[in-house]
Structure formats: structure tokens, C-alpha cells
Amino acid sequence: MASTSLKQATASPPTLQQAQMNALLTLLNLNEPPDGAGNILSKPSLAGSKVSVPQGPPVWKILVLDQYTKDVLATILRVQDLRDVGVTLHVQLHSARPPLPDVPAIYFVTPSLANIKRIAQDLEKSLYESFHLNFVEPLPRALLEELAAAVARDGSGELVNQVLDQYLSFITPSPSLFSLLPPPAASTLAVPSDPTAQSPLPHSTYTVLNSPSSSEQQIEAEIERIATGLFSVVATMGHVPIIRCPRGNAAEMIAKKLEQKVRDAILSASRSHAPSIFASDATGLSTLQRPLLLILDRNVDLVSMLSHGWTYQTLVSDCLEMKLNRVVVNEPQKKRSYDLDSKDFFWAKNAANPFPQVAEDIDAELNRYKSDAAEITRSTGVSDVNDIAQVDLTANASHLKTAITALPELTARKATLDTHMNIATALLEEIKKRGLDELFSMEESISKQTVQTILETLRNPKPDVYPTATDKLRLVLIFYLSSPDNALSKDDIAELTKELTACGCDVSAFDYVRRTREISRMTVLTSSSAVGGSSTPVIGGTPGGELFKGFSALGNRLMKDRGLDNLISGVKNFLPANKLLPVTRLTEALMDSSAASNASLQETDEYLFLDPRAPRNPNAGLGISSVGGAQGGAGTGARTKRMAFAEGTVFVVGGAGYVEYGNLEEWAQRTGKRVTYGGTEILDPGGFLDVLQRLGKEA
């Protein structure tokens, strides 16, 4: 079987999200390139993004999904996008479905026994005109034989038009951010569970790999699952990467498994003379042009997973409920949900910006909207943009076309701005209530804090500021992890633990982190990693500073439209310090060694060097170092392995976070590199703290 991932032929390579979208659109076009010739036809949406659509009348069809694959599509395509490619109906595999014998059906499902049996039942009943079977990751031979036996038994073989592996078992909420799908056992693929039963805990790779109760078989299965998911990412991007990883942990095991999978795919394609899933490499990329894949273990940096952020996306992730780009805001009467994705022009522009800058941009965009709406009403002679339908056609025919053309874009823009106004209002209330600006400021300068300042913050928060127990626990964990080894005495630890308990905190996470650090002596990056030698936030010196204007503008808007007088006053206004977090620092050492510190280079020189395209032992019998070989040890060949990469993927085993993502993105933009960041899961700080607490209780 071969992947049908469609690669976009443009001057700049597509992002991972674009590559996945192209593959999905090809799948939805019955696995034919959208225009039948391999070219992408682009249709601009209201948000300015591009969606590929087929040329000519589409073939109307039905799309059958399971819970797994529904999540893959949720962050990429909207219902209207499905309509554009001829999908009239999308349904769940494990649901009652009426027969539609004159309509082709596209199945996009997980390769599981339950799904294979259900597909066989649909074939037996001849539910659809033809069956195009697509599996989100490679279908194991045993399940393929199960399907073949059922088809042979029922004589329904003529209905099966295609059976293809798609290599799409990952989710891309942003153009350069991804996570792997959870294992089937962690999602409901079949019948719904008992509604009265307690919902199961979300799957956590960090728990599986670090829990003392995990069996060797469980760990092996998790390593295999992650390697398979990463192979999907590599296959979708279309280029064979150079793989680097630290030695002696789960990252090494995954890297070696992934290297073997890539080698097998290249060898299989060459032996069978079939099109390779790495067809983009057929032009012969030189080693220097190939991308980097850096695989790291989560324990390389726990601090960034617990930190309080100050950018828009980190605050949304921390303060609100966010899953698959859907944000839930708790309002007084009810909960409201909003979809944020790369097609949302405001989110695409401001997700990585500090919150005060976002507030300023909301105000600027609202003023621009009002100006555009006023121009339409002036030219058409109506008093309100919503009254365009009442325009006198005889008197205003010259302006009617302009008004009708502009109205949908204006309406969509206003809805987007209303969404972000509501989200910003909710974030502002959380910032004031929990004192998130003060917590962020303390964490940015954590190396300058003492036990006494931390205890004072826990005991006596400022008036009208009520940090949650989780906020206080996160602050203590960050302080502990950022302190040099043995800098805190047993009495200090006991006093911090006592104060946390008094605040109502569950200290099992603190106990787990302390035990883990004592065993492994986790390397911690302190203020020495900061660019310019300072990790202190840049405080706005005067109330009239550029960023303070942003808060004032949003404050005026909120006070006028929402009656939230004085809500904005007193919230500190500053930018995050310009420093590199550990993952960014290691990425810089591998992608741009000339700009990296000696300490970072010494650390990354010890990393494994795996090249799936290289012979197993390129220097065997020559008596020289194995520089490009599968093991690629340090020592004499270490400096030779320092290469410059223009493009790279950073994958964290155990979970990715938005603080780390934002820091890596900022570095990439500053240096002109193309970096994609991902992890086994994308976790908010509260979710990662739950994982640590679970491990603490198990131990």
C-alpha cells in the first residue's frame, strides 16, 4: 500500500498543516489529485487562507469516520470545505446508517478489529455504490486478511474500489504545531459508554513511560505507537530527515524504531518499483538541504510545562477550556464555545503575541471595521450596514455591487472580532482574579527569588487577588526545579510543603518531582540561558508606553461596551524576556551551531546521529569514525556532525506545551528557520500537573 499524500508545488514548502490538508483533500476526491493533474487549485476563504478544491463538477459522496479520524479533520477542514469537495454527508462508522446504494462512500477510519468487522457488515449489506477504504495508519496484515476473508465469504469484492494507508495519524491545530492521536483504547471508537460511569483519565505518554506500575509490554507498545505516529508525520512532509536524539531514554528507543521504519519504506519502494512515500526526495536533496528531526524526552525541561504564560495562546490554554481549537468560555448564564484555527485571521496574527498587544489589535481592528462599514453606509445611503437589503436600486445601482460584495466579508470579520472580544474579556477577568501578571513576573525572574519571597507570595497575595491552589503549586515547582542542586535545605522543602498543604494543595506532584530529581539530577537551565544575561521581564516604564496603550484601548472598549469599569486598571504590562528555553536552546545548537553556546554544543554533540538513507556501516573497515552511521557516536566525529539546517521538526516524548511552542516559534522567526513543533500530546499546565500528581500518588 502507498500513501496518497499530495505535495504542494510552491516556491516555499508547505507547512505540516498544509501538507495534511492536501492529503485529506486528495483522499476526499477519491484519491485523485484535486484537479486531476497534480496541481493545487486554490480558493481563497474569507479568512485569507487557501482551500484546494476540485476542478469541474464534484462527485457527490458520503464520508464515514470514527471518533479517531473525526479529530484529524476537526482542526483542518470545516463543513463548508467538505461540501466544496462533494461530501454531502459525514457520519460515524459505529452508528445506524440507512443504505444509499447509488452513492460512493469514503471510509477514513482507524485500523482496528472492531472497525474491520463493521466495514465487512456494511459490505455484506451493500450499503453504498462503492467503498473507498482509507486507514489513518498502516493496516496490519492480520486485519487485512480478516477483511479479505469477510469479503470472499460474502462475495462483496466488486464493491471495494480502494484500500489505502494514509499516514495521517496526527492532529495539526496550527500550521507548525502537531500532536499524535491517542491510542484506540483511550478513545471511544465503538458504542457509547454508560453515561453514569466516570469518564476515564486521558491517555498520558509521560505516565506510561514513568509509572512504576507500567509493564515492559505497555512501554514497548507505547514506543511502537509513537514511532508509528512520527512516521506518519515524516511521510506526510515527504522528506527523509536526519534524526538526532539524546542517549539512554525513550527518545532513543523511538528514534531507532523510526529510523528502521523509514529504511524499510525506502527499501520496499525500491524493490517493488512502486512510488515512494518520500517522492519529494526523488529530485535528490543534498544532505545539507534535508530537514532535521530532533526527538527529546519531556524530562529535559519540566519548567516550561508548568509556567504561567503571557501570550494570547498560552493564556487561552491555561485559563480556558481548549481542545481541538475549540475554546469554551464560562459566561454567567451558560457556556459558549468558539472555534479558533489558522482560518481565523485574528488568531493567526495574534496567537503568539503578548496579551497587551492583542488588546491593542482588537481595538484597531474594531475601528477598521467601523470605518469600512461607515464607508458602505455612506455610499449606499442607508443608516446601518444591516439595512443594505433596503437600498433603493434605482438611485444606488452604482454602489450596490460594491456593497453586496463587501457585506459577507464584513459580517465574517465582525463575528471574528466579537469572538475575540469575548475571549479577551474572560482572560482579563482571570488575570485580575488570579494575579497572573504577578505570577508571570515572578517566574520570569525565578532565579532571583528566595524561599522567603515564595512563602510570602503563598501566604499574603495582594488585595483582591486570589491565586488558585494550582497556581501556587506551579510557582513552588518552578522555584524548586530552577534552584541549583542542594540549594534548598530539608527545612526549606518542609516549610514549602507545609504552606502548600495549608493552601489546600495536593503535594503529591511536589513529592514526585523531588524524588525524580534526586534520582536523575535533572539538568536545569537557569538565568544563564537568557539572551543578554537577563531573565527579568521588560517592564513598561511609563503609563504612556506603547504596550500600555493596548490595555487602555481594550479597557475603554470593555468599559463602554461591557460596563467593566476599572477591570483593566492595575494589571501589569510587560513583554516576556528574550530568552531561550531548554528545547529552543538545544534546537539552536543542532540547526545553527555557529550561534549556539559551547555548553549547548557539548550536550548535543553527544546525541545520536541517525540517517535512514545512509548505509548501515558506511566506514566499516576504513578505520575512521562513524560520522554518518546509524550510531554516530561523539568524540572525533562530533564536530563533523555539526550541520546547518534550514528546516526542522522538534518532537517531545511526554507532551508539548504552548509556552515552549511560542518560544521556539519566536526563535525560528528571528533566525529565518522553519521549525515544526509537536509532542505525544498537547497539554495545558493544569493537565500536566494532573499527570505529575497521578505519578506521585502511584509512587
XYZ file of C-alpha atoms in Angstrom:
699
model
C 0.000 0.000 0.000
C 1.175 3.523 -0.612
C 0.471 6.894 0.923
C -1.527 9.293 -1.179
C -0.131 12.409 0.452
C -0.243 15.224 -2.079
C 2.714 17.582 -2.017
C 2.146 21.212 -2.862
C 4.425 22.504 -5.591
C 5.103 26.053 -4.471
C 8.169 28.206 -4.025
C 8.127 27.637 -0.264
C 7.474 24.123 1.060
C 4.042 23.617 2.620
C 3.689 23.614 6.388
C 2.767 20.330 8.039
C -0.833 21.539 8.336
C -0.960 22.384 4.622
C 0.569 19.023 3.696
C -2.026 17.223 5.818
C -4.842 19.299 4.311
C -3.654 18.473 0.795
C -3.546 14.770 1.656
C -7.063 14.910 3.114
C -8.470 16.763 0.095
C -6.928 14.174 -2.207
C -8.496 11.430 -0.091
C -11.884 13.169 -0.310
C -11.500 13.379 -4.091
C -11.434 9.556 -4.258
C -7.624 9.621 -4.002
C -7.178 11.622 -7.178
C -5.276 14.944 -7.103
C -7.912 17.710 -6.770
C -7.538 18.944 -10.362
C -6.704 15.565 -11.866
C -3.200 16.653 -12.822
C -1.439 17.070 -9.514
C -1.750 20.842 -9.336
C -3.368 22.600 -6.443
C -6.179 24.964 -7.322
C -6.632 27.481 -4.550
C -9.854 29.084 -3.492
C -9.360 31.945 -1.013
C -11.653 31.794 2.008
C -12.934 34.777 3.945
C -10.034 34.423 6.347
C -7.474 34.655 3.612
C -6.355 31.026 3.779
C -6.425 28.749 0.754
C -8.506 25.619 0.362
C -7.863 23.267 -2.546
C -10.979 22.362 -4.481
C -11.540 20.001 -7.408
C -11.889 21.363 -10.917
C -15.255 20.752 -12.570
C -18.366 19.246 -11.005
C -17.530 17.173 -7.892
C -18.516 13.549 -7.384
C -21.092 13.531 -4.595
C -20.226 11.036 -1.874
C -20.613 10.125 1.781
C -17.770 10.221 4.313
C -17.636 7.600 7.075
C -15.430 8.407 10.093
C -14.714 7.076 13.552
C -14.040 9.184 16.652
C -10.317 8.968 15.969
C -10.365 10.315 12.428
C -13.067 12.878 13.192
C -10.482 14.636 15.364
C -7.973 14.636 12.480
C -10.426 16.504 10.253
C -11.750 18.789 13.008
C -8.695 21.059 13.098
C -8.176 21.152 9.315
C -11.487 21.286 7.455
C -14.840 22.890 8.110
C -18.216 21.580 6.975
C -18.214 24.021 4.053
C -14.831 22.673 2.938
C -16.343 19.173 2.845
C -19.245 20.479 0.752
C -16.787 22.047 -1.695
C -15.232 18.640 -2.446
C -18.595 16.904 -2.840
C -19.101 15.360 0.615
C -22.832 15.686 1.209
C -22.941 13.715 4.452
C -20.381 12.689 7.081
C -21.380 10.003 9.578
C -19.903 7.868 12.337
C -18.896 4.321 11.459
C -20.456 2.819 14.577
C -23.906 4.337 14.121
C -27.140 3.278 12.456
C -26.883 4.359 8.810
C -29.518 3.995 6.085
C -28.444 2.373 2.774
C -27.513 4.726 -0.082
C -26.886 2.250 -2.921
C -26.259 4.896 -5.602
C -23.617 6.910 -3.681
C -19.893 6.088 -3.322
C -18.601 6.019 0.249
C -15.200 7.109 1.522
C -14.193 5.364 4.736
C -11.493 7.117 6.757
C -11.010 5.071 9.910
C -8.536 3.533 12.323
C -7.183 0.046 11.531
C -8.862 -1.848 14.390
C -10.643 -5.193 14.531
C -13.959 -3.565 15.538
C -13.785 -1.244 12.531
C -12.870 -4.046 10.105
C -15.859 -6.093 11.286
C -18.208 -3.134 10.868
C -16.889 -2.414 7.358
C -17.458 -6.089 6.469
C -21.066 -5.780 7.680
C -21.596 -2.691 5.512
C -20.183 -4.560 2.505
C -22.433 -7.532 3.159
C -25.482 -5.209 3.200
C -24.257 -3.337 0.071
C -24.926 -0.031 1.818
C -23.170 2.058 -0.834
C -22.378 2.031 -4.530
C -18.629 1.614 -3.960
C -16.292 1.516 -0.970
C -13.064 3.543 -0.849
C -11.307 2.300 2.301
C -8.677 4.606 3.794
C -6.871 3.835 7.040
C -5.309 6.598 9.103
C -2.160 4.487 9.599
C -0.868 1.233 8.067
C -3.337 -1.653 8.193
C -1.672 -4.692 9.844
C -1.520 -7.818 7.715
C -3.706 -9.780 10.151
C -6.528 -7.234 9.810
C -6.112 -7.091 6.029
C -6.534 -10.866 5.916
C -9.591 -10.587 8.180
C -11.153 -8.094 5.761
C -10.229 -10.224 2.727
C -11.765 -13.333 4.296
C -15.029 -11.488 5.048
C -15.203 -10.070 1.519
C -14.532 -13.503 -0.012
C -17.139 -15.131 2.216
C -19.851 -12.596 1.344
C -18.893 -12.159 -2.311
C -18.751 -8.390 -1.953
C -15.336 -7.882 -3.508
C -16.623 -5.928 -6.505
C -17.836 -3.171 -4.170
C -14.337 -2.463 -2.806
C -12.752 0.148 -5.040
C -9.656 1.067 -2.993
C -7.782 0.026 0.167
C -5.105 2.552 1.104
C -2.863 3.548 4.000
C -2.907 7.311 4.507
C -0.230 8.017 7.161
C -2.262 10.777 8.798
C -2.387 9.697 12.452
C -1.664 13.127 13.917
C -3.502 16.373 14.635
C -2.326 19.829 13.489
C -4.110 22.599 15.431
C -1.692 25.207 13.987
C 0.440 25.347 10.828
C 3.603 24.353 12.724
C 2.165 22.527 15.764
C 1.074 18.882 15.968
C 0.311 16.045 18.355
C -0.174 12.335 17.845
C -3.570 10.703 18.103
C -4.236 8.865 21.376
C -4.288 5.049 21.290
C -7.627 3.430 20.382
C -8.220 2.294 23.967
C -8.192 5.954 25.036
C -10.958 6.984 22.633
C -14.475 5.731 22.173
C -14.498 4.014 18.812
C -17.488 1.776 19.333
C -20.746 2.075 21.255
C -21.041 4.934 23.744
C -20.190 4.049 27.305
C -22.566 4.186 30.244
C -23.356 7.887 30.791
C -23.379 7.376 34.566
C -19.893 5.874 34.572
C -16.918 8.062 35.477
C -15.033 9.282 32.405
C -11.639 7.585 32.032
C -8.458 9.571 32.581
C -6.966 10.941 29.361
C -4.080 8.934 27.962
C -0.666 10.195 29.053
C 2.578 9.022 27.478
C 4.530 10.613 30.324
C 2.601 8.447 32.799
C 3.104 5.235 30.814
C 6.867 5.797 30.444
C 7.481 6.945 34.040
C 4.992 4.977 36.140
C 6.429 2.154 38.263
C 3.274 0.155 37.540
C 3.805 0.150 33.740
C 4.766 -3.270 32.411
C 7.513 -3.798 29.853
C 4.858 -4.759 27.297
C 2.974 -1.484 27.892
C 6.127 0.559 27.433
C 7.059 -1.349 24.263
C 3.554 -0.823 22.847
C 3.744 2.900 23.637
C 7.166 3.234 21.973
C 5.838 1.451 18.866
C 2.729 3.663 18.772
C 4.784 6.855 18.989
C 7.235 5.694 16.305
C 4.290 4.847 14.014
C 2.730 8.269 14.584
C 6.022 10.045 13.938
C 6.451 8.038 10.755
C 3.086 9.447 9.599
C 4.400 12.973 10.195
C 7.631 12.279 8.286
C 5.740 10.598 5.410
C 3.274 13.475 5.109
C 6.086 16.025 4.972
C 7.671 13.897 2.244
C 11.366 14.239 3.110
C 13.676 11.787 4.877
C 15.117 13.673 7.871
C 18.390 13.459 9.745
C 17.359 12.175 13.201
C 19.064 13.377 16.380
C 18.209 12.433 19.963
C 19.805 12.133 23.414
C 21.018 8.717 24.513
C 19.663 6.401 27.145
C 15.944 7.234 27.319
C 12.644 6.713 25.497
C 13.645 9.245 22.827
C 16.494 6.959 21.732
C 14.224 3.909 21.507
C 11.682 5.845 19.421
C 14.373 7.313 17.150
C 15.819 3.886 16.359
C 12.389 2.399 15.660
C 11.515 5.338 13.429
C 14.798 5.061 11.545
C 14.075 1.395 10.849
C 10.566 2.188 9.611
C 11.903 4.825 7.201
C 14.637 2.460 5.978
C 12.072 -0.295 5.394
C 9.795 2.074 3.434
C 12.665 3.221 1.192
C 13.836 -0.361 0.633
C 10.312 -1.660 -0.053
C 9.671 1.057 -2.656
C 12.968 0.407 -4.417
C 12.398 -3.353 -4.547
C 8.821 -3.145 -5.785
C 9.480 -0.191 -8.136
C 6.384 1.417 -6.617
C 6.103 5.185 -5.993
C 7.862 6.053 -2.753
C 6.062 7.891 0.040
C 9.186 10.051 0.072
C 8.694 11.075 -3.561
C 9.652 14.649 -2.688
C 13.209 13.410 -2.185
C 13.326 11.899 -5.695
C 14.961 15.029 -7.073
C 17.960 14.217 -4.909
C 18.143 16.587 -1.962
C 21.668 17.033 -0.703
C 22.359 16.202 2.937
C 22.554 19.898 3.801
C 19.070 20.532 2.399
C 17.395 17.720 4.268
C 15.393 18.556 7.398
C 16.322 17.787 10.994
C 14.132 15.681 13.277
C 15.023 16.241 16.929
C 13.385 13.828 19.388
C 13.600 14.824 23.067
C 12.359 13.438 26.365
C 9.956 15.586 28.383
C 12.258 15.482 31.412
C 14.714 17.731 29.568
C 12.551 20.626 30.836
C 9.545 20.411 33.139
C 9.517 24.118 33.995
C 8.065 25.301 30.674
C 5.147 22.861 31.034
C 4.172 24.445 34.376
C 4.919 28.117 33.646
C 2.331 30.870 33.511
C 2.419 32.388 30.027
C 1.722 35.925 28.865
C 0.940 35.400 25.183
C -2.580 35.069 23.846
C -2.436 31.326 23.083
C -0.751 30.415 26.378
C -3.354 32.355 28.369
C -6.219 30.767 26.419
C -4.721 27.310 27.002
C -4.157 27.997 30.710
C -7.299 29.921 31.677
C -9.998 28.493 29.395
C -11.030 25.036 28.264
C -9.387 24.414 24.874
C -9.456 21.221 22.819
C -9.024 20.723 19.073
C -9.060 24.517 18.569
C -12.438 24.836 20.291
C -12.397 27.251 23.238
C -15.121 27.169 25.883
C -15.840 30.372 27.825
C -17.921 30.206 31.006
C -20.397 33.064 30.947
C -22.834 33.895 33.780
C -25.825 32.200 32.160
C -24.182 29.475 30.051
C -21.055 28.160 28.394
C -20.177 29.429 24.932
C -17.741 27.760 22.558
C -15.659 29.337 19.807
C -13.529 27.771 17.074
C -10.007 29.153 16.706
C -7.845 27.964 13.840
C -5.500 29.202 11.128
C -8.530 30.370 9.085
C -9.321 32.845 11.861
C -7.334 35.875 10.701
C -7.116 37.433 14.172
C -5.941 34.223 15.863
C -3.404 33.523 13.109
C -1.983 37.023 13.553
C -2.075 37.333 17.349
C -1.862 33.861 18.908
C 1.848 34.258 19.678
C 1.655 37.932 20.697
C 1.740 39.209 24.302
C -1.751 39.844 25.643
C -1.467 43.670 25.826
C -0.575 43.742 22.132
C -3.626 41.570 21.394
C -5.829 44.012 23.285
C -4.462 46.870 21.192
C -5.055 44.960 17.957
C -8.676 44.155 18.878
C -9.291 47.869 19.286
C -7.544 48.686 15.993
C -9.477 46.010 14.085
C -12.796 47.192 15.526
C -12.037 50.744 14.426
C -11.106 49.481 10.959
C -14.371 47.523 10.771
C -16.393 50.574 11.779
C -14.605 52.665 9.166
C -15.305 50.124 6.409
C -18.942 49.746 7.471
C -19.370 53.539 7.575
C -17.982 53.808 4.044
C -20.588 51.329 2.753
C -23.460 53.032 4.555
C -22.306 56.439 3.265
C -22.092 55.275 -0.346
C -25.438 53.464 -0.304
C -27.354 55.962 1.787
C -28.559 53.553 4.497
C -28.175 54.239 8.199
C -26.943 50.759 9.163
C -24.883 48.129 7.332
C -27.586 45.549 8.104
C -30.117 47.549 6.079
C -28.369 47.003 2.717
C -31.380 44.981 1.543
C -33.491 48.154 1.707
C -31.291 50.090 -0.737
C -33.152 51.944 -3.468
C -31.941 50.023 -6.526
C -32.707 52.829 -8.992
C -30.844 55.527 -7.065
C -27.860 53.479 -5.891
C -27.238 50.908 -8.617
C -23.612 52.001 -8.998
C -22.850 51.221 -5.333
C -24.975 48.111 -4.947
C -22.430 45.662 -6.377
C -19.690 47.002 -4.093
C -21.943 46.766 -1.039
C -23.156 43.229 -1.764
C -19.601 42.055 -2.430
C -18.230 43.581 0.790
C -21.071 42.613 3.127
C -20.210 38.895 3.659
C -16.570 39.735 4.407
C -17.600 42.481 6.825
C -20.098 40.206 8.577
C -17.500 37.439 8.979
C -14.900 39.914 10.222
C -17.320 41.330 12.809
C -18.171 37.808 14.064
C -14.449 37.029 14.451
C -13.820 40.247 16.374
C -16.823 39.600 18.634
C -15.386 36.147 19.373
C -12.025 37.573 20.400
C -13.619 40.381 22.388
C -15.484 37.766 24.445
C -12.346 35.659 24.898
C -10.228 38.689 25.849
C -12.829 39.745 28.396
C -12.759 36.283 30.004
C -8.939 36.278 30.048
C -8.816 39.732 31.582
C -11.066 38.632 34.427
C -8.851 35.590 35.065
C -5.690 37.724 35.023
C -7.140 40.100 37.613
C -8.676 37.408 39.794
C -5.647 35.097 39.902
C -2.917 37.734 39.662
C -1.415 36.034 36.601
C 0.685 39.093 35.757
C 2.418 38.905 39.149
C 2.950 35.149 38.851
C 4.397 35.520 35.360
C 6.699 38.301 36.528
C 7.999 36.186 39.421
C 8.565 33.146 37.206
C 10.439 35.179 34.595
C 12.904 36.223 37.304
C 12.692 32.978 39.287
C 16.476 32.741 39.793
C 16.298 35.960 41.842
C 13.570 34.672 44.170
C 14.233 33.265 47.640
C 12.326 30.832 49.817
C 11.044 33.787 51.813
C 9.660 35.653 48.780
C 7.917 32.485 47.587
C 6.428 31.859 51.038
C 5.308 35.485 51.250
C 3.525 35.148 47.893
C 1.779 31.964 49.058
C 0.713 33.460 52.392
C -0.140 37.032 51.506
C -1.304 37.584 47.944
C -2.227 41.152 47.079
C -5.700 42.501 47.931
C -8.482 41.208 45.638
C -6.076 38.673 44.092
C -6.890 35.007 44.644
C -4.419 32.627 43.017
C -5.761 29.089 42.842
C -4.118 26.233 44.727
C -2.840 25.002 41.359
C -1.228 28.393 40.646
C 0.612 28.271 43.966
C 1.785 24.696 43.435
C 3.079 25.557 39.955
C 5.054 28.503 41.360
C 6.696 26.310 44.003
C 7.520 23.571 41.488
C 9.117 26.105 39.129
C 11.126 27.591 42.005
C 12.298 24.147 43.107
C 13.231 22.970 39.593
C 15.030 26.253 38.846
C 17.130 26.122 42.021
C 20.634 24.617 41.773
C 21.162 21.150 43.220
C 21.181 21.145 47.036
C 20.402 24.890 47.165
C 17.238 24.206 49.177
C 17.626 22.611 52.589
C 15.311 19.971 54.009
C 13.848 22.658 56.272
C 13.094 24.837 53.232
C 11.370 21.938 51.496
C 9.379 21.118 54.641
C 8.268 24.734 55.042
C 7.182 24.997 51.399
C 5.306 21.689 51.665
C 3.589 22.821 54.863
C 2.481 26.087 53.284
C 1.189 24.326 50.157
C -0.830 21.931 52.314
C -2.263 24.888 54.241
C -3.317 26.431 50.916
C -5.260 23.269 50.051
C -2.761 21.934 47.508
C -2.273 18.269 46.710
C 1.505 17.967 47.218
C 1.866 14.547 45.579
C 3.187 16.255 42.410
C 5.824 18.069 44.506
C 6.819 14.778 46.135
C 7.141 13.086 42.725
C 9.262 15.871 41.210
C 11.583 15.876 44.248
C 12.057 12.100 44.121
C 12.661 12.167 40.371
C 15.220 14.937 40.674
C 17.049 13.174 43.472
C 17.313 10.057 41.331
C 18.184 11.583 37.976
C 19.581 15.015 38.936
C 17.622 16.612 36.129
C 19.664 19.284 34.371
C 18.003 22.616 34.887
C 18.520 25.726 32.850
C 18.741 28.905 34.924
C 19.097 32.531 34.004
C 22.398 31.866 32.219
C 20.357 30.774 29.185
C 18.841 34.208 28.814
C 19.915 36.233 25.830
C 21.848 39.203 27.123
C 22.295 37.554 30.522
C 18.970 38.652 31.988
C 15.743 36.792 32.612
C 13.926 39.778 34.081
C 10.772 40.829 32.245
C 10.831 44.082 30.364
C 8.515 46.310 32.373
C 6.712 49.184 30.715
C 8.345 52.182 32.355
C 5.628 54.786 31.862
C 1.817 54.618 31.722
C 2.051 56.068 28.197
C 4.267 53.252 26.869
C 3.410 51.550 23.592
C 2.017 48.389 25.152
C 0.147 50.187 27.899
C -1.850 51.869 25.141
C -3.129 48.422 24.239
C -4.539 47.828 27.667
C -6.022 51.311 27.797
C -7.724 50.813 24.432
C -9.217 47.469 25.436
C -10.114 48.905 28.820
C -12.032 51.761 27.237
C -13.805 49.378 24.876
C -14.768 46.999 27.675
C -15.903 49.784 29.979
C -18.036 51.255 27.221
C -19.476 48.034 25.810
C -19.474 45.770 28.872
C -19.534 48.114 31.855
C -16.372 46.543 33.299
C -15.164 49.714 34.984
C -11.684 49.568 36.498
C -11.226 45.944 35.454
C -8.159 46.734 33.405
C -6.523 49.097 35.867
C -3.659 47.668 37.868
C -2.785 44.828 35.501
C 0.950 44.972 34.839
C 2.057 45.472 31.327
C 5.267 43.869 30.107
C 6.844 41.690 27.466
C 8.321 38.248 28.127
C 12.092 38.279 28.389
C 14.043 37.461 25.258
C 15.449 34.126 26.436
C 15.757 30.629 25.030
C 14.031 27.786 26.859
C 15.959 24.480 27.007
C 14.226 22.887 23.993
C 14.833 26.005 21.895
C 18.443 26.139 23.075
C 19.038 22.521 22.013
C 17.292 23.127 18.681
C 19.538 26.118 18.029
C 22.648 24.048 18.800
C 21.644 21.460 16.182
C 20.235 23.757 13.484
C 22.525 26.777 13.802
C 25.654 25.715 15.699
C 27.501 28.955 14.905
C 25.077 30.905 17.134
C 24.848 28.358 19.976
C 26.694 28.342 23.288
C 29.556 25.924 23.931
C 27.586 24.230 26.700
C 24.695 23.512 24.325
C 27.064 22.232 21.632
C 28.841 19.911 24.055
C 25.456 18.495 25.082
C 24.137 17.981 21.554
C 27.472 16.587 20.269
C 26.694 13.547 22.418
C 23.339 12.993 20.703
C 22.774 10.031 18.415
C 23.049 10.756 14.698
C 20.703 8.613 12.607
C 20.463 8.868 8.824
C 17.904 6.435 7.343
C 19.351 6.921 3.846
C 22.941 6.110 4.825
C 24.371 2.565 4.622
C 24.380 0.710 7.912
C 28.172 0.932 8.372
C 29.464 3.443 5.834
C 33.007 3.400 7.224
C 33.285 -0.274 8.078
C 36.870 -1.468 7.679
C 38.224 2.017 6.942
C 39.413 2.635 10.476
C 37.684 6.022 10.804
C 34.875 7.408 12.939
C 31.305 6.538 12.023
C 30.211 10.112 11.392
C 27.139 9.464 9.332
C 26.378 5.978 10.549
C 23.395 4.768 12.460
C 25.055 5.229 15.826
C 27.119 8.316 15.027
C 28.988 8.483 18.317
C 30.632 11.530 19.822
C 34.349 12.145 20.091
C 36.351 12.557 16.903
C 33.256 12.732 14.713
C 31.294 15.092 16.957
C 32.312 18.368 15.334
C 31.901 16.846 11.864
C 28.241 16.157 12.633
C 27.535 19.836 13.311
C 25.389 20.770 10.335
C 23.274 23.749 9.361
C 19.567 23.051 8.837
C 17.043 25.437 7.326
C 14.082 23.243 8.300
C 13.476 21.074 11.330
C 10.895 19.233 13.418
C 11.135 19.090 17.209
C 9.205 16.293 18.910
C 8.877 15.936 22.690
C 8.072 12.487 24.092
C 5.736 13.031 27.045
C 3.837 16.111 25.965
C 4.163 19.510 24.267
C 3.134 22.875 25.694
C 2.211 26.299 24.330
C 4.882 28.190 26.318
C 7.590 26.049 24.726
C 5.922 26.298 21.308
C 5.785 30.092 21.481
C 9.443 30.337 22.490
C 10.540 28.045 19.645
C 8.382 29.924 17.111
C 9.837 33.265 18.207
C 13.388 31.930 17.738
C 12.502 30.486 14.320
C 11.064 33.789 13.093
C 14.066 35.692 14.384
C 16.568 33.402 12.637
C 14.593 32.649 9.462
C 14.374 28.910 10.198
C 11.301 26.753 9.507
C 10.516 24.745 12.631
C 7.585 22.435 13.331
C 6.943 21.544 16.981
C 4.969 18.645 18.360
C 4.567 16.067 21.079
C 2.754 12.920 22.016
C 0.032 15.194 23.441
C -0.516 18.931 23.755
C -1.030 19.641 27.446
C -2.029 22.774 29.323
C -0.205 23.415 32.630
C -3.116 22.114 34.690
C -3.243 18.915 32.641
C 0.491 18.287 33.066
C 0.210 18.951 36.800
C -2.532 16.289 36.961
C -0.114 13.849 35.289
C 2.560 14.588 37.902
C 0.041 14.210 40.728
C -1.095 10.869 39.354
C 2.510 9.633 39.283
C 3.107 10.959 42.806
C 0.141 9.038 44.159
C 1.180 5.838 42.360
C 4.643 6.010 43.878
